XYZ file of C-alpha atoms in Angstrom:
328
model
C 4.271 -18.989 -13.300
C 5.677 -15.559 -14.121
C 5.862 -12.846 -11.467
C 6.118 -9.073 -11.535
C 8.966 -7.597 -9.444
C 8.794 -10.018 -6.442
C 8.359 -13.777 -6.109
C 8.732 -16.717 -3.746
C 11.073 -19.444 -4.949
C 12.421 -22.124 -2.653
C 13.078 -20.710 0.792
C 13.809 -17.225 -0.544
C 12.105 -14.020 -1.565
C 13.348 -12.817 -4.960
C 13.328 -9.182 -6.094
C 13.773 -8.434 -9.799
C 16.334 -5.716 -10.591
C 15.167 -5.554 -14.202
C 18.526 -6.401 -15.814
C 18.392 -10.226 -15.650
C 19.669 -10.139 -12.096
C 17.683 -10.440 -8.925
C 18.144 -10.052 -5.183
C 17.866 -13.325 -3.290
C 16.658 -12.728 0.274
C 16.840 -15.559 2.818
C 16.641 -15.634 6.629
C 20.449 -15.487 6.664
C 21.517 -12.954 4.034
C 20.664 -11.166 0.826
C 22.743 -11.310 -2.328
C 22.557 -10.036 -5.909
C 22.693 -12.949 -8.336
C 21.537 -14.178 -11.731
C 17.834 -14.900 -11.496
C 16.875 -18.600 -11.689
C 13.242 -17.674 -12.368
C 11.546 -15.657 -15.053
C 9.886 -12.371 -14.229
C 7.413 -10.661 -16.496
C 8.921 -7.655 -18.260
C 7.142 -4.683 -19.760
C 8.317 -1.551 -21.588
C 7.018 0.561 -18.699
C 9.558 -0.914 -16.279
C 12.953 0.667 -15.688
C 16.001 -1.120 -14.209
C 16.464 -0.769 -10.474
C 19.699 0.469 -8.909
C 21.972 -2.155 -7.424
C 21.353 -2.154 -3.653
C 24.182 -1.597 -1.205
C 24.724 -2.727 2.359
C 24.584 -0.483 5.405
C 21.545 1.639 4.499
C 18.669 2.641 6.741
C 15.086 2.851 5.455
C 14.411 5.558 8.060
C 16.294 7.893 5.695
C 13.072 7.940 3.659
C 11.479 10.066 6.403
C 13.745 12.963 5.351
C 11.729 13.240 2.133
C 8.138 13.019 3.398
C 6.246 15.377 5.743
C 4.874 12.688 8.060
C 4.554 13.584 11.718
C 4.289 11.409 14.806
C 5.967 8.168 15.840
C 2.827 6.119 15.153
C 2.671 7.320 11.538
C 6.381 6.659 11.099
C 6.072 3.076 12.360
C 3.124 2.328 10.076
C 4.783 3.954 7.063
C 8.235 2.357 7.444
C 6.889 -1.141 8.108
C 4.652 -0.707 5.067
C 7.650 0.055 2.817
C 9.372 -3.168 3.849
C 6.373 -5.529 4.105
C 5.272 -4.376 0.635
C 7.992 -6.626 -0.800
C 6.691 -9.779 0.888
C 5.013 -11.752 -1.920
C 1.880 -13.812 -1.465
C 0.210 -11.820 1.317
C -2.621 -9.273 1.104
C -1.201 -5.752 0.959
C -3.205 -2.893 2.530
C -4.092 -0.020 0.199
C -2.279 3.114 1.372
C -4.464 6.220 1.432
C -2.989 9.745 1.473
C -5.328 12.682 1.998
C -4.729 16.346 2.748
C -4.711 19.802 1.235
C -2.835 20.660 -1.929
C 0.842 21.355 -1.433
C 1.315 18.575 1.113
C 3.526 16.326 -1.099
C 1.052 13.451 -1.462
C 1.788 12.800 -5.148
C 5.515 13.385 -4.644
C 5.584 10.774 -1.871
C 3.893 8.278 -4.191
C 6.565 9.036 -6.774
C 9.351 8.252 -4.298
C 7.714 5.036 -3.058
C 7.283 3.875 -6.647
C 10.916 4.696 -7.481
C 12.151 2.770 -4.454
C 9.990 -0.357 -4.713
C 8.960 -0.723 -8.352
C 10.545 1.788 -10.758
C 8.346 2.165 -13.836
C 6.509 4.784 -15.855
C 4.124 6.272 -15.074
C 4.685 6.365 -11.329
C 0.957 7.008 -10.820
C -2.117 6.492 -12.952
C -4.990 8.889 -13.422
C -8.340 7.520 -12.206
C -9.388 4.658 -14.532
C -12.731 4.933 -16.279
C -13.538 1.225 -16.049
C -12.301 -2.008 -14.542
C -10.553 -3.087 -17.763
C -8.335 0.009 -17.633
C -7.508 -0.671 -13.982
C -6.576 -4.305 -14.667
C -4.488 -3.258 -17.675
C -2.511 -0.857 -15.473
C -2.198 -3.152 -12.448
C -1.114 -6.165 -14.514
C 2.057 -4.319 -15.558
C 2.964 -2.697 -12.228
C 3.662 -4.336 -8.866
C 3.043 -0.970 -7.172
C -0.136 0.542 -8.653
C -0.985 4.034 -7.404
C -3.947 6.215 -8.411
C -3.331 9.945 -8.233
C -5.532 12.949 -7.407
C -8.805 11.129 -6.750
C -11.781 13.400 -6.133
C -14.358 10.590 -6.140
C -14.170 6.838 -5.654
C -16.999 4.949 -7.371
C -18.230 1.747 -5.768
C -16.876 -0.480 -8.566
C -13.365 0.943 -8.114
C -13.508 0.584 -4.341
C -14.481 -3.069 -4.777
C -11.736 -3.623 -7.375
C -9.072 -2.200 -5.047
C -10.214 -4.668 -2.378
C -9.780 -7.483 -4.879
C -6.301 -6.273 -5.867
C -5.410 -6.297 -2.176
C -6.522 -9.884 -1.546
C -5.566 -11.367 -4.917
C -8.989 -12.209 -6.346
C -9.335 -12.768 -10.073
C -10.543 -10.518 -12.870
C -11.740 -11.863 -16.201
C -12.482 -10.472 -19.650
C -13.375 -11.953 -23.025
C -10.394 -12.961 -25.110
C -10.015 -11.028 -28.348
C -11.311 -12.651 -31.536
C -13.409 -15.189 -29.626
C -17.021 -15.327 -28.546
C -16.672 -17.500 -25.487
C -13.069 -17.759 -24.205
C -11.996 -15.715 -21.170
C -8.672 -14.359 -19.985
C -8.381 -14.454 -16.202
C -6.043 -12.105 -14.334
C -5.189 -13.132 -10.781
C -3.484 -10.057 -9.359
C -2.278 -9.143 -5.886
C -0.753 -5.691 -5.888
C 0.547 -2.907 -3.659
C -2.041 -0.193 -4.247
C -2.689 3.337 -3.072
C -4.767 6.421 -3.786
C -4.419 10.068 -2.856
C -6.645 13.116 -2.938
C -7.493 16.333 -1.121
C -10.334 14.606 0.721
C -10.559 11.073 2.032
C -12.571 9.705 -0.896
C -12.819 6.195 0.551
C -16.299 5.676 1.983
C -16.892 1.936 1.573
C -16.256 0.065 4.823
C -14.657 -2.922 3.048
C -11.868 -0.782 1.622
C -11.457 1.364 4.733
C -11.151 -1.789 6.824
C -8.129 -2.891 4.794
C -6.381 0.469 4.391
C -3.573 2.413 6.030
C -4.643 6.061 6.335
C -2.224 8.998 6.378
C -3.225 12.647 6.653
C -0.740 15.087 5.105
C -0.422 18.669 6.334
C 0.552 21.463 3.891
C 4.290 22.159 3.850
C 5.054 25.658 5.193
C 6.482 28.013 2.575
C 9.750 28.368 4.467
C 10.267 24.586 4.488
C 9.696 23.991 0.791
C 12.513 22.748 -1.456
C 12.828 22.380 -5.206
C 11.656 19.029 -6.516
C 14.848 18.569 -8.570
C 16.917 19.015 -5.412
C 14.876 16.453 -3.474
C 14.910 13.902 -6.297
C 18.691 14.217 -6.664
C 19.193 13.662 -2.932
C 16.799 10.711 -3.000
C 18.579 9.053 -5.922
C 21.891 9.317 -4.055
C 20.476 7.406 -1.080
C 18.149 5.003 -2.917
C 20.630 2.126 -3.280
C 21.394 2.205 0.437
C 17.718 2.455 1.420
C 16.872 -0.498 -0.827
C 19.661 -2.510 0.766
C 18.281 -1.504 4.158
C 14.884 -2.918 3.166
C 16.463 -6.242 2.167
C 18.419 -6.440 5.448
C 15.202 -5.860 7.400
C 13.429 -8.530 5.333
C 16.237 -10.951 6.199
C 15.746 -10.247 9.908
C 11.951 -10.421 9.597
C 12.128 -13.793 7.813
C 14.224 -15.091 10.672
C 11.826 -13.924 13.393
C 8.311 -14.031 11.897
C 7.990 -17.752 12.608
C 8.642 -17.162 16.315
C 5.820 -14.654 16.885
C 3.091 -15.834 19.223
C 0.310 -14.540 21.490
C -0.810 -12.056 18.861
C -4.406 -10.899 18.657
C -4.704 -10.550 14.903
C -6.934 -7.843 13.416
C -8.180 -7.920 9.833
C -5.308 -8.194 7.321
C -3.752 -10.741 9.679
C -1.006 -11.919 7.305
C 0.131 -8.369 6.615
C -0.060 -7.531 10.341
C 2.100 -10.583 11.138
C 4.845 -9.576 8.704
C 4.678 -5.866 9.511
C 5.111 -6.684 13.209
C 8.163 -8.810 12.387
C 9.571 -5.867 10.407
C 8.854 -3.452 13.271
C 10.756 -5.706 15.685
C 13.650 -5.894 13.208
C 13.701 -2.080 13.150
C 14.013 -1.959 16.918
C 10.446 -0.937 17.745
C 8.593 -2.781 20.486
C 5.553 -4.953 19.838
C 3.515 -2.564 22.010
C 4.543 0.420 19.875
C 3.531 -1.320 16.650
C 0.249 -2.524 18.139
C -0.589 1.012 19.248
C 0.185 2.454 15.810
C -1.994 -0.155 14.114
C -4.795 0.298 16.657
C -4.860 4.051 16.056
C -5.142 3.383 12.329
C -8.119 1.061 12.944
C -9.737 3.751 15.103
C -9.255 6.223 12.240
C -10.875 3.709 9.863
C -13.890 3.401 12.163
C -14.161 7.149 12.614
C -14.030 7.754 8.865
C -16.637 5.032 8.235
C -19.017 6.733 10.677
C -18.247 10.180 9.249
C -19.017 9.026 5.700
C -22.302 7.279 6.573
C -25.460 9.411 6.426
C -27.291 6.765 8.472
C -24.604 6.697 11.179
C -24.614 10.496 11.405
C -28.412 10.516 11.757
C -28.253 7.863 14.479
C -25.650 9.887 16.384
C -27.823 12.992 16.142
C -30.889 11.017 17.295
C -29.098 9.511 20.284
C -27.800 12.901 21.378
C -31.362 13.526 22.588
C -32.620 9.975 23.288
C -31.279 7.457 25.761
C -32.364 4.812 24.938
C -34.603 4.742 21.851
C -36.754 1.703 21.059
C -39.191 1.056 18.236
C -39.839 -0.670 14.919
C -37.618 -0.244 11.819
C -40.325 1.889 10.201
C -40.485 4.142 13.229
C -36.688 4.416 13.264
C -36.647 5.386 9.592
C -39.178 8.141 10.266
C -37.086 9.398 13.165
C -33.883 9.386 11.128
C -35.529 11.160 8.204
C -36.662 13.861 10.581
């Protein structure tokens, strides 16, 4: 089987550098070596920088306007756990006003984890376009979403969990091509366009505040500074993965939420970073509370029930009577 960017082989995680070399990551060390496995290659991909030792992924926070320790823990563990192959990856959702660096942050994440062009895709018009894009990118981001149709919300859930997509093979009447894809996905937009509970329940939500005029910097300046530190940050990710691989098998007494495999690895990464289990659990719990709040906010039925119960305690009746009440 051919992989895109990351793969499991033997007891190691392998990361493709795009120049016939790969990074071999084990519980003991990481090294750059000739790749013993074949990765899929596409014209869109660009070679990755050679990682260096001694870097710190927390340097990434200098380039993004995230605020609060909880957001930092979720974001940093996401960057590292994204390179763990074979587990469901939560869609990352950025929302906030224009001028808050949402698209720019996607660009930096893409450059760090999976350098390729384009760094983001415009909203696809159908599922075939989405699969075409995702099949050639390990990190598949959708930019400037103003609306999320139900079919796309469902497809993003399937990309998260690794379900298959199929289409008719060209020049045949009956044969199918099946894509089994598990990808790191994300969307951004001014508003939180995700309304379907299935997708919200899997996602990491980040609200971006506009950057004050006095704090703004030129994009060329930021990109140049990022490129100077990218090799060290990438090496920092691999060092954390080494530590996480060593400790993830020892974790116990964990009350797993949905996305249990991701939660397990992200917790191992958080511990490798020096955060406590309690700090990670709080950050993840606050994200789940935000998911629930957004699900209620986006549901017309839930809003009507809340308005009804502001004046009734309790209410009891038949479904037809409830519908009449809610319509009123």
